[in-house]
Coordinates of C-alpha atoms in Angstrom, one line a residue:
X1 CA -28.7 -4.9 -18.1
X2 CA -26.4 -2.5 -16.3
X3 CA -27.8 -0.6 -13.3
X4 CA -26.0 2.4 -12.1
X5 CA -26.6 4.3 -8.8
X6 CA -25.6 8.0 -8.6
X7 CA -25.4 9.3 -5.1
X8 CA -25.4 13.1 -4.8
X9 CA -24.2 14.9 -1.7
X10 CA -25.2 18.5 -2.3
X11 CA -23.8 19.9 0.9
X12 CA -20.8 17.6 1.2
X13 CA -18.0 20.2 1.7
X14 CA -19.9 22.0 4.5
X15 CA -21.0 18.7 6.1
X16 CA -17.4 17.4 6.1
X17 CA -16.2 20.5 7.8
X18 CA -19.0 20.3 10.3
X19 CA -18.1 16.7 11.0
X20 CA -14.5 17.7 11.6
X21 CA -15.5 20.7 13.7
X22 CA -17.8 18.6 15.9
X23 CA -15.1 16.1 16.6
X24 CA -12.6 18.8 17.5
X25 CA -15.2 20.5 19.7
X26 CA -16.1 17.2 21.4
X27 CA -12.5 16.4 22.1
X28 CA -11.9 19.9 23.5
X29 CA -14.9 19.7 25.8
X30 CA -13.9 16.2 26.8
X31 CA -10.5 17.5 27.9
X32 CA -12.2 20.3 29.8
X33 CA -14.7 17.9 31.4
X34 CA -17.8 19.5 29.8
X35 CA -20.6 18.3 27.7
X36 CA -19.8 18.5 23.9
X37 CA -21.7 21.1 21.9
X38 CA -21.9 21.8 18.2
X39 CA -19.4 24.1 16.6
X40 CA -21.0 27.4 15.6
X41 CA -21.6 28.6 12.0
X42 CA -21.1 25.5 9.9
X43 CA -24.2 23.3 10.5
X44 CA -27.5 23.5 8.9
X45 CA -30.6 24.5 11.0
X46 CA -31.9 21.5 12.9
X47 CA -35.4 21.0 14.3
X48 CA -34.0 21.5 17.8
X49 CA -32.5 24.9 16.8
X50 CA -35.9 26.0 15.4
X51 CA -37.7 24.8 18.5
X52 CA -35.3 26.9 20.7
X53 CA -35.8 29.9 18.4
X54 CA -32.1 29.8 17.4
X55 CA -30.8 30.5 13.9
X56 CA -27.3 29.7 12.7
X57 CA -25.2 32.3 11.0
X58 CA -25.1 32.2 7.2
X59 CA -21.9 30.4 6.2
X60 CA -20.2 29.5 2.9
X61 CA -17.1 27.9 1.6
X62 CA -15.3 29.8 -1.2
X63 CA -12.9 28.8 -4.0
X64 CA -10.3 30.9 -5.7
X65 CA -11.1 30.5 -9.4
X66 CA -10.5 32.4 -12.6
X67 CA -12.4 35.7 -12.2
X68 CA -12.1 35.9 -8.4
X69 CA -13.6 34.2 -5.4
X70 CA -16.8 32.2 -5.8
X71 CA -19.1 30.4 -3.5
X72 CA -18.4 26.6 -3.4
X73 CA -21.0 25.5 -0.9
X74 CA -23.3 26.9 1.7
X75 CA -25.2 26.0 4.9
X76 CA -28.9 26.0 5.1
X77 CA -29.2 29.6 6.4
X78 CA -27.1 31.0 3.5
X79 CA -29.0 28.9 1.0
X80 CA -32.4 30.3 2.4
X81 CA -31.0 33.8 1.9
X82 CA -30.5 33.2 -1.8
X83 CA -26.8 32.4 -1.9
X84 CA -26.0 29.7 -4.5
X85 CA -22.8 27.8 -5.4
X86 CA -21.1 29.5 -8.3
X87 CA -22.0 33.0 -7.2
X88 CA -19.2 35.6 -6.9
X89 CA -18.4 36.4 -3.3
X90 CA -19.0 40.1 -3.8
X91 CA -22.5 39.4 -5.0
X92 CA -23.2 37.0 -2.1
X93 CA -22.0 39.7 0.3
X94 CA -24.3 42.2 -1.3
X95 CA -27.2 39.8 -0.5
X96 CA -26.0 38.9 3.0
X97 CA -23.4 41.3 4.5
X98 CA -23.0 39.1 7.6
X99 CA -22.0 36.1 5.5
X100 CA -19.2 34.1 7.1
X101 CA -16.8 32.5 4.7
X102 CA -13.9 30.0 4.8
X103 CA -11.6 28.6 2.1
X104 CA -12.7 25.2 0.8
X105 CA -10.3 22.3 1.5
X106 CA -10.6 20.5 -1.9
X107 CA -7.9 18.0 -1.0
X108 CA -9.7 17.1 2.2
X109 CA -13.0 16.7 0.3
X110 CA -11.3 14.4 -2.2
X111 CA -9.9 12.2 0.6
X112 CA -13.2 11.9 2.4
X113 CA -15.0 11.2 -0.8
X114 CA -12.5 8.5 -1.6
X115 CA -13.1 6.9 1.8
X116 CA -16.9 7.0 1.2
X117 CA -16.4 5.2 -2.2
X118 CA -14.4 2.5 -0.3
X119 CA -17.1 2.3 2.3
X120 CA -19.7 1.8 -0.5
X121 CA -18.0 -1.4 -1.5
X122 CA -20.2 -3.1 1.0
X123 CA -22.9 -2.9 -1.7
X124 CA -20.7 -3.6 -4.8
X125 CA -17.0 -3.8 -5.7
X126 CA -17.5 -1.3 -8.5
X127 CA -17.6 2.1 -6.9
X128 CA -15.8 5.4 -7.5
X129 CA -15.9 9.0 -6.4
X130 CA -17.3 11.3 -9.0
X131 CA -15.3 14.3 -10.2
X132 CA -16.6 17.7 -9.2
X133 CA -19.5 18.3 -11.5
X134 CA -19.5 21.2 -14.0
X135 CA -22.6 23.3 -14.0
X136 CA -24.9 25.3 -11.8
X137 CA -25.2 22.6 -9.1
X138 CA -22.0 22.2 -7.2
X139 CA -21.5 19.2 -5.0
X140 CA -19.9 15.8 -4.8
X141 CA -21.1 12.3 -5.4
X142 CA -20.5 8.6 -5.8
X143 CA -21.2 6.1 -8.6
X144 CA -22.0 2.5 -7.8
X145 CA -22.5 -0.2 -10.5
X146 CA -25.0 -2.5 -8.7
X147 CA -25.6 -4.8 -11.7
X148 CA -26.5 -8.2 -10.3
X149 CA -26.2 -7.0 -6.7
X150 CA -29.5 -5.4 -5.8
X151 CA -31.3 -8.7 -5.0
X152 CA -28.8 -9.3 -2.2
X153 CA -30.2 -6.3 -0.3
X154 CA -33.9 -6.9 -1.0
X155 CA -34.1 -5.0 -4.3
X156 CA -33.1 -1.6 -5.6
X157 CA -35.6 0.3 -3.4
X158 CA -34.3 -1.4 -0.2
X159 CA -30.7 -0.9 -1.3
X160 CA -31.1 2.8 -1.9
X161 CA -33.0 3.4 1.3
X162 CA -30.2 1.6 3.2
X163 CA -27.6 3.8 1.5
X164 CA -29.4 7.0 2.3
X165 CA -30.1 6.0 5.8
X166 CA -26.5 5.2 6.5
X167 CA -25.4 8.4 4.8
X168 CA -27.8 10.3 7.1
X169 CA -26.2 8.6 10.1
X170 CA -22.8 9.8 9.0
X171 CA -24.1 13.4 8.8
X172 CA -24.5 13.6 5.0
X173 CA -27.7 14.7 3.3
X174 CA -27.9 12.6 0.1
X175 CA -30.1 12.1 -3.0
X176 CA -30.0 8.9 -5.0
X177 CA -31.1 7.6 -8.4
X178 CA -30.6 4.4 -10.2
X179 CA -30.8 4.0 -14.0
X180 CA -29.3 2.1 -16.9
X181 CA -26.6 4.6 -17.6
X182 CA -24.2 6.8 -15.6
X183 CA -25.5 9.9 -17.4
X184 CA -29.1 9.2 -16.7
X185 CA -28.5 8.3 -13.0
X186 CA -26.4 11.5 -12.6
X187 CA -29.0 13.7 -14.2
X188 CA -32.0 12.4 -12.3
X189 CA -30.2 12.4 -8.9
X190 CA -29.3 16.1 -9.3
X191 CA -32.2 17.5 -11.3
X192 CA -35.1 15.2 -10.5
X193 CA -37.8 16.1 -8.0
X194 CA -37.6 13.0 -5.8
X195 CA -34.9 12.4 -3.1
X196 CA -34.9 8.7 -4.3
X197 CA -35.7 7.8 -7.8
X198 CA -35.7 4.5 -9.6
X199 CA -35.7 4.7 -13.4
X200 CA -37.2 1.5 -14.8
X201 CA -34.9 -0.5 -17.1
X202 CA -35.2 0.8 -20.7
X203 CA -36.9 4.1 -19.6
X204 CA -33.9 6.4 -19.4
X205 CA -35.0 8.5 -22.4
X206 CA -38.3 9.3 -20.8
X207 CA -36.6 10.1 -17.5
X208 CA -34.1 12.7 -18.9
X209 CA -36.3 14.4 -21.5
X210 CA -37.8 17.0 -19.1
X211 CA -34.6 17.8 -17.3
X212 CA -32.6 21.0 -18.0
X213 CA -29.5 21.0 -20.2
X214 CA -27.1 21.3 -17.3
X215 CA -28.1 17.7 -16.5
X216 CA -26.1 16.6 -19.5
X217 CA -22.9 17.4 -17.6
X218 CA -22.0 20.2 -20.0
X219 CA -20.6 23.6 -19.2
X220 CA -22.9 26.4 -18.2
X221 CA -21.6 28.4 -21.2
X222 CA -22.7 25.6 -23.6
X223 CA -26.1 25.4 -21.9
X224 CA -26.5 29.2 -22.2
X225 CA -25.7 29.1 -25.9
X226 CA -28.2 26.3 -26.5
X227 CA -30.8 28.3 -24.5
X228 CA -30.4 31.2 -26.9
X229 CA -31.5 28.9 -29.7
X230 CA -34.6 28.0 -27.7
X231 CA -33.3 24.7 -26.5
X232 CA -33.8 24.6 -22.7
X233 CA -34.3 20.9 -21.9
X234 CA -32.7 17.6 -22.9
X235 CA -35.8 16.7 -24.8
X236 CA -35.5 19.9 -26.9
X237 CA -32.0 18.8 -28.0
X238 CA -33.0 15.2 -28.6
X239 CA -35.8 16.3 -30.9
X240 CA -33.4 18.2 -33.2
X241 CA -31.1 16.7 -35.8
X242 CA -27.8 15.7 -34.3
X243 CA -25.4 16.7 -37.1
X244 CA -26.0 20.5 -37.0
X245 CA -25.7 20.6 -33.3
X246 CA -22.5 18.6 -33.3
X247 CA -21.1 20.8 -36.0
X248 CA -21.7 23.9 -34.0
X249 CA -21.1 22.8 -30.4
X250 CA -18.6 20.0 -31.0
X251 CA -18.6 16.2 -30.6
X252 CA -18.7 16.5 -26.8
X253 CA -22.4 17.4 -26.8
X254 CA -23.2 14.3 -28.9
X255 CA -21.1 12.2 -26.5
X256 CA -23.0 13.5 -23.5
X257 CA -26.4 12.8 -25.2
X258 CA -25.3 9.2 -26.0
X259 CA -24.1 8.6 -22.5
X260 CA -27.4 9.8 -21.1
X261 CA -29.7 7.8 -23.2
X262 CA -27.6 4.7 -23.5
X263 CA -25.9 5.1 -26.9
X264 CA -22.4 5.0 -25.5
X265 CA -21.1 3.1 -22.5
X266 CA -19.4 4.7 -19.6
X267 CA -17.5 2.4 -17.2
X268 CA -17.5 2.7 -13.4
X269 CA -13.9 1.7 -12.8
X270 CA -12.7 2.0 -9.2
X271 CA -9.2 3.4 -8.4
X272 CA -8.2 0.8 -5.9
X273 CA -5.4 -1.5 -5.0
X274 CA -5.3 -4.7 -7.1
X275 CA -7.0 -7.4 -5.1
X276 CA -6.3 -11.0 -6.1
X277 CA -8.4 -12.7 -3.4
X278 CA -10.9 -11.4 -0.9
X279 CA -12.9 -12.5 2.1
X280 CA -15.7 -10.3 3.4
X281 CA -17.9 -10.6 6.5
X282 CA -20.8 -8.2 7.4
X283 CA -22.6 -8.3 10.7
X284 CA -26.2 -7.4 11.6
X285 CA -25.1 -6.5 15.1
X286 CA -21.9 -4.5 15.2
X287 CA -18.8 -5.8 17.0
X288 CA -17.6 -3.8 20.0
X289 CA -15.4 -6.1 21.9
X290 CA -11.8 -6.5 20.7
X291 CA -12.1 -10.3 21.2
X292 CA -15.0 -10.4 18.8
X293 CA -13.2 -8.4 16.2
X294 CA -10.2 -10.8 16.4
X295 CA -12.6 -13.8 16.1
X296 CA -14.1 -12.2 13.0
X297 CA -10.6 -11.7 11.5
X298 CA -9.9 -15.4 12.1
X299 CA -13.1 -16.4 10.3
X300 CA -12.2 -14.1 7.4
X301 CA -8.7 -15.6 7.3
X302 CA -10.2 -19.1 7.0
X303 CA -12.3 -18.0 4.0
X304 CA -9.3 -16.4 2.4
X305 CA -7.1 -19.4 3.1
X306 CA -9.6 -21.7 1.4
X307 CA -9.7 -19.6 -1.7
X308 CA -5.8 -19.4 -1.8
X309 CA -5.6 -23.2 -1.4
X310 CA -8.1 -23.7 -4.2
X311 CA -5.9 -21.6 -6.5
X312 CA -2.7 -23.2 -5.2
X313 CA -1.4 -19.8 -4.3
X314 CA -0.1 -18.0 -1.2
X315 CA -0.4 -14.4 -0.1
X316 CA 2.6 -12.2 0.1
X317 CA 0.9 -8.9 0.9
X318 CA -2.4 -8.7 2.9
X319 CA -4.7 -5.9 3.7
X320 CA -7.3 -5.8 6.5
X321 CA -10.2 -3.3 6.5
X322 CA -12.5 -2.7 9.4
X323 CA -15.6 -0.7 8.7
X324 CA -17.2 1.1 11.6
X325 CA -21.0 1.8 11.7
X326 CA -20.5 5.5 11.0
X327 CA -18.5 4.8 7.8
X328 CA -15.0 5.3 9.4
X329 CA -12.6 2.7 8.0
X330 CA -9.4 1.3 9.6
X331 CA -6.8 -0.2 7.2
X332 CA -3.9 -2.5 8.3
X333 CA -1.3 -3.9 5.9
X334 CA 0.9 -6.9 6.5
X335 CA 3.5 -8.8 4.5
X336 CA 4.8 -12.3 4.5
X337 CA 8.4 -13.5 3.7
X338 CA 7.0 -16.5 1.8
X339 CA 3.7 -17.3 0.2
X340 CA 1.2 -17.8 3.0
X341 CA -1.9 -20.1 3.1
X342 CA -2.2 -21.0 6.7
X343 CA -5.3 -19.3 8.2
X344 CA -3.9 -19.1 11.7
X345 CA -0.8 -17.4 10.6
X346 CA -2.7 -14.9 8.5
X347 CA -5.0 -14.1 11.4
X348 CA -2.0 -13.8 13.8
X349 CA -0.4 -11.1 11.6
X350 CA -3.3 -8.8 12.2
X351 CA -4.3 -9.9 15.7
X352 CA -0.9 -8.8 16.9
X353 CA -1.5 -5.4 15.4
X354 CA -4.7 -5.0 17.4
X355 CA -3.9 -6.7 20.7
X356 CA -1.2 -5.3 22.9
X357 CA 1.5 -7.9 23.8
X358 CA 4.9 -8.1 25.2
X359 CA 4.9 -4.6 26.5
X360 CA 4.1 -3.2 23.0
X361 CA 1.0 -1.2 22.4
X362 CA -1.5 -2.4 19.9
X363 CA -3.3 -0.3 17.2
X364 CA -5.0 2.7 18.6
X365 CA -8.5 2.4 17.1
X366 CA -11.8 3.6 18.4
X367 CA -14.6 1.2 17.5
X368 CA -17.2 3.8 18.4
X369 CA -20.7 2.1 18.1
X370 CA -19.1 -1.0 16.6
X371 CA -17.5 -2.6 13.6
X372 CA -20.1 -3.9 11.1
X373 CA -17.8 -5.2 8.3
X374 CA -14.4 -7.0 8.0
X375 CA -12.7 -7.3 4.6
X376 CA -9.5 -9.3 4.3
X377 CA -7.6 -9.1 0.9
X378 CA -4.6 -10.6 -0.7
X379 CA -3.0 -7.9 -2.7
X380 CA 0.0 -9.9 -3.9
X381 CA 0.3 -13.7 -4.3
X382 CA 2.8 -16.3 -5.4
X383 CA 2.5 -19.9 -6.3
X384 CA 3.0 -22.3 -3.4
X385 CA 5.5 -25.2 -3.5
X386 CA 4.0 -28.2 -1.7
X387 CA 6.2 -29.5 1.2
X388 CA 6.4 -33.1 2.3
X389 CA 7.0 -33.7 6.0
X390 CA 7.1 -36.8 8.1
X391 CA 4.4 -37.8 10.6
X392 CA 6.4 -36.6 13.6
X393 CA 7.1 -33.2 12.1
X394 CA 10.7 -33.5 13.2
X395 CA 12.1 -32.3 9.9
X396 CA 12.4 -28.5 9.8
X397 CA 11.6 -26.8 6.5
X398 CA 12.2 -23.2 7.5
X399 CA 8.6 -22.4 8.1
X400 CA 9.3 -21.6 11.8
X401 CA 11.9 -19.0 10.8
X402 CA 9.5 -17.5 8.2
X403 CA 6.8 -17.3 10.8
X404 CA 9.2 -15.5 13.2
X405 CA 10.2 -13.0 10.5
X406 CA 6.6 -12.3 9.6
X407 CA 5.6 -11.7 13.3
X408 CA 8.6 -9.5 14.1
X409 CA 8.2 -7.5 10.9
X410 CA 4.5 -6.8 11.3
X411 CA 4.9 -6.0 15.0
X412 CA 8.1 -3.8 14.9
X413 CA 7.9 -2.6 11.3
X414 CA 9.4 -4.2 8.1
X415 CA 12.3 -1.7 8.1
X416 CA 13.4 -2.9 11.6
X417 CA 13.9 -6.6 10.7
X418 CA 16.5 -6.9 8.0
X419 CA 18.9 -9.4 6.5
X420 CA 22.2 -8.9 4.7
X421 CA 22.4 -9.5 1.0
X422 CA 25.3 -9.5 -1.5
X423 CA 25.1 -6.8 -4.1
X424 CA 26.7 -6.7 -7.6
X425 CA 29.6 -4.4 -6.8
X426 CA 33.3 -5.1 -6.2
X427 CA 33.8 -2.0 -4.0
X428 CA 33.6 -3.2 -0.3
X429 CA 31.3 -0.5 0.9
X430 CA 28.8 -1.4 -1.8
X431 CA 29.3 -5.2 -1.9
X432 CA 26.5 -5.8 0.7
X433 CA 23.3 -4.2 1.8
X434 CA 20.4 -4.8 4.1
X435 CA 16.8 -5.4 2.9
X436 CA 13.7 -6.0 4.9
X437 CA 13.6 -9.7 5.7
X438 CA 9.9 -9.9 4.9
X439 CA 10.6 -8.8 1.3
X440 CA 14.0 -10.4 0.7
X441 CA 12.7 -12.5 -2.2
X442 CA 11.5 -9.3 -3.9
X443 CA 14.9 -7.5 -4.0
X444 CA 15.3 -5.1 -6.9
X445 CA 17.9 -2.6 -8.0
X446 CA 18.9 -0.3 -5.1
X447 CA 21.0 2.8 -5.7
X448 CA 21.9 1.5 -9.1
X449 CA 23.4 -1.7 -7.6
X450 CA 21.4 -4.8 -8.3
X451 CA 21.5 -8.0 -6.2
X452 CA 24.5 -10.2 -6.8
X453 CA 24.2 -13.7 -8.4
X454 CA 27.1 -15.6 -6.8
X455 CA 29.4 -17.9 -8.9
X456 CA 32.2 -19.6 -7.0
X457 CA 33.7 -18.4 -3.7
X458 CA 33.3 -14.9 -2.4
X459 CA 36.6 -12.8 -2.1
X460 CA 38.3 -12.8 1.2
X461 CA 37.1 -9.9 3.3
X462 CA 37.8 -8.9 7.0
X463 CA 35.2 -9.6 9.7
X464 CA 35.0 -6.0 10.6
X465 CA 34.7 -3.2 8.1
X466 CA 35.4 0.4 9.0
X467 CA 32.9 3.0 7.8
X468 CA 34.2 5.3 6.6
X469 CA 37.8 4.0 6.1
X470 CA 40.3 5.7 8.5
X471 CA 43.5 7.4 7.3
X472 CA 46.8 5.8 8.2
X473 CA 50.5 6.9 7.9
X474 CA 52.5 4.4 5.8
X475 CA 56.1 3.8 5.1
X476 CA 56.8 1.7 2.0
X477 CA 60.1 0.6 0.4
X478 CA 58.8 1.9 -3.0
X479 CA 55.8 4.2 -3.7
X480 CA 53.9 1.4 -5.5
X481 CA 54.9 -1.4 -3.1
X482 CA 53.3 -2.8 0.1
X483 CA 53.7 -1.0 3.4
X484 CA 56.6 -1.8 5.7
X485 CA 55.2 -0.1 8.7
X486 CA 52.1 2.1 9.5
X487 CA 50.7 4.3 12.2
X488 CA 47.0 3.9 13.0
X489 CA 45.2 5.5 15.9
X490 CA 48.5 6.8 17.2
X491 CA 50.0 3.3 17.4
X492 CA 53.0 2.3 15.2
X493 CA 52.8 -1.2 13.6
X494 CA 55.7 -3.0 12.0
X495 CA 54.6 -5.2 9.1
X496 CA 55.8 -8.8 9.2
X497 CA 53.9 -10.2 6.2
X498 CA 51.9 -8.6 3.4
X499 CA 49.8 -10.0 0.6
X500 CA 48.6 -8.1 -2.5
X501 CA 47.8 -5.9 -4.1
X502 CA 44.1 -6.6 -4.9
X503 CA 43.4 -3.8 -7.4
X504 CA 39.8 -2.4 -7.5
X505 CA 39.0 0.2 -10.1
X506 CA 36.2 2.8 -9.7
X507 CA 32.8 2.0 -11.1
X508 CA 32.9 4.7 -13.7
X509 CA 29.3 4.0 -14.9
X510 CA 28.0 5.4 -11.5
X511 CA 27.8 9.1 -11.1
X512 CA 29.1 8.8 -7.5
X513 CA 32.4 7.3 -8.7
X514 CA 33.2 9.8 -11.5
X515 CA 36.5 11.4 -10.5
X516 CA 37.4 8.5 -8.2
X517 CA 40.8 6.7 -8.4
X518 CA 42.0 3.1 -8.3
X519 CA 42.5 1.3 -5.0
X520 CA 45.3 -1.3 -4.2
X521 CA 44.3 -3.4 -1.2
X522 CA 46.9 -5.3 1.0
X523 CA 46.3 -7.9 3.7
X524 CA 49.1 -7.2 6.2
X525 CA 50.1 -8.8 9.5
X526 CA 52.1 -7.0 12.1
X527 CA 54.8 -8.5 14.4
X528 CA 52.2 -9.1 17.1
X529 CA 50.1 -11.3 14.7
X530 CA 47.3 -8.8 14.2
X531 CA 45.9 -8.7 10.6
X532 CA 44.6 -5.6 8.8
X533 CA 43.2 -4.6 5.5
X534 CA 44.9 -1.5 4.1
X535 CA 44.6 0.2 0.7
X536 CA 46.4 2.8 -1.3
X537 CA 44.1 5.3 -2.9
X538 CA 45.4 6.2 -6.3
X539 CA 48.1 4.7 -8.6
X540 CA 51.5 6.3 -8.2
X541 CA 52.4 8.7 -11.1
X542 CA 49.4 7.6 -13.2
X543 CA 46.6 9.0 -11.0
X544 CA 48.5 10.9 -8.2
X545 CA 52.0 11.8 -7.1
X546 CA 51.2 11.4 -3.4
X547 CA 48.9 8.4 -2.8
X548 CA 47.0 8.3 0.5
X549 CA 46.6 5.2 2.6
X550 CA 43.5 4.1 4.5
X551 CA 42.6 1.3 7.0
X552 CA 39.4 -0.4 5.8
X553 CA 39.0 -3.4 8.0
X554 CA 40.4 -5.9 10.6
X555 CA 40.7 -9.6 10.2
X556 CA 40.2 -12.2 13.0

């Protein structure tokens, strides 16, 4: 039997802005050396405000929608004055001329809601943020599929109380309901009478029958049209034959009815990074000391390592998540140059991100009242080849170099530790590239040039390449022949020996090479024994009447 929790946050947009404003105000007061105070206008009335006889100004967030500006969310004072989400701003101002308004930050709301959905994975891995509901009640919410999870928290009642208590600690007023279907849980959470409601298994029909039509997650226009027919509750619609209603209002109405009473399934699929292995630790007493957090990471690394060894796999990409008591989440990513199973190496990758060492600063995190959860995940894995070593460990198998690459890459950044790689191009400036050493095994096509699979010996190239090639003045016996002397960097060189040409045609299939000409490369040695790599740009009389010469490199 599926059990779905719908968590409704009716004042979420205003609460999120209040949280942001309080933090900004606290930081400002801290810099000024004063006691933090609450930012004006945004917050709901608190008991202390009432005791002091204070009353906050009515405040609302607005959205620019079709038909003009409308109220998106309000604080407690504005709600008490009769202002409701969905109202036109002009009508709201007619009710309360002193109403303060501000544009709603929908993108910020979505980001915060996504973080809350990730935070809720402490209860179940199947969580997601709801879309903004359509209907009279604006607001945001979360969906949690707690099927088979509730007993781990002492039952559904205890789980919901814990969720609501933690939400209140984060500054969010919430209502919760659990039912067999997403539709029923959503409807009861928003339109039921209780702040916390548990619908018994198999009783979703009885729970939704008295609720208004807006609880079906249909548009207000459809609800109004049904109301004109005398249908004002879900029970009224369920009591009528389905076919005439679907014929008049469309299949969407039937779909919503089935989703509410259990006739049609509705998955709770999280939008998350693919996780192939995970280790999770939760603490009754939050961790405040950095040493304790590092020790917890080590324990999680051992659990993850055991799972990887059991699967005969190694982690290539890892993610560490630290959950603070107030719901704040810190995320750290790390990569490995080879499949990694060793718990100590896994823990060291993240410990070095947190603990300052070698004159480098560690991660700047504020643990606040403590970290209550540690989650370590393997987001990409590869099979592990078993290595046979002797008892003295004198044989080196490359693991020390891999460990050094991993530590440097995760400390300095993957883009700052690179290795050279050959690329499938015969043009010298494209024949090699640099890739992050930690991901060298995962090389893909770069700028249209894939990695090179080498067969036989590589062509002879100078030890130093000039980028870009430098023009030179050349004297040759014949226009298409090798140089006899050349002037480079204001110095004249007489050529004693010359080998070539090595002809390189442009790569016509690349847009960057369209319009380019053929190059003839010569290895030349001057009378002083210095060796150079020079090319003629363009074939004489076939591509140009005045070929140009360039210095592209210097041999040892």
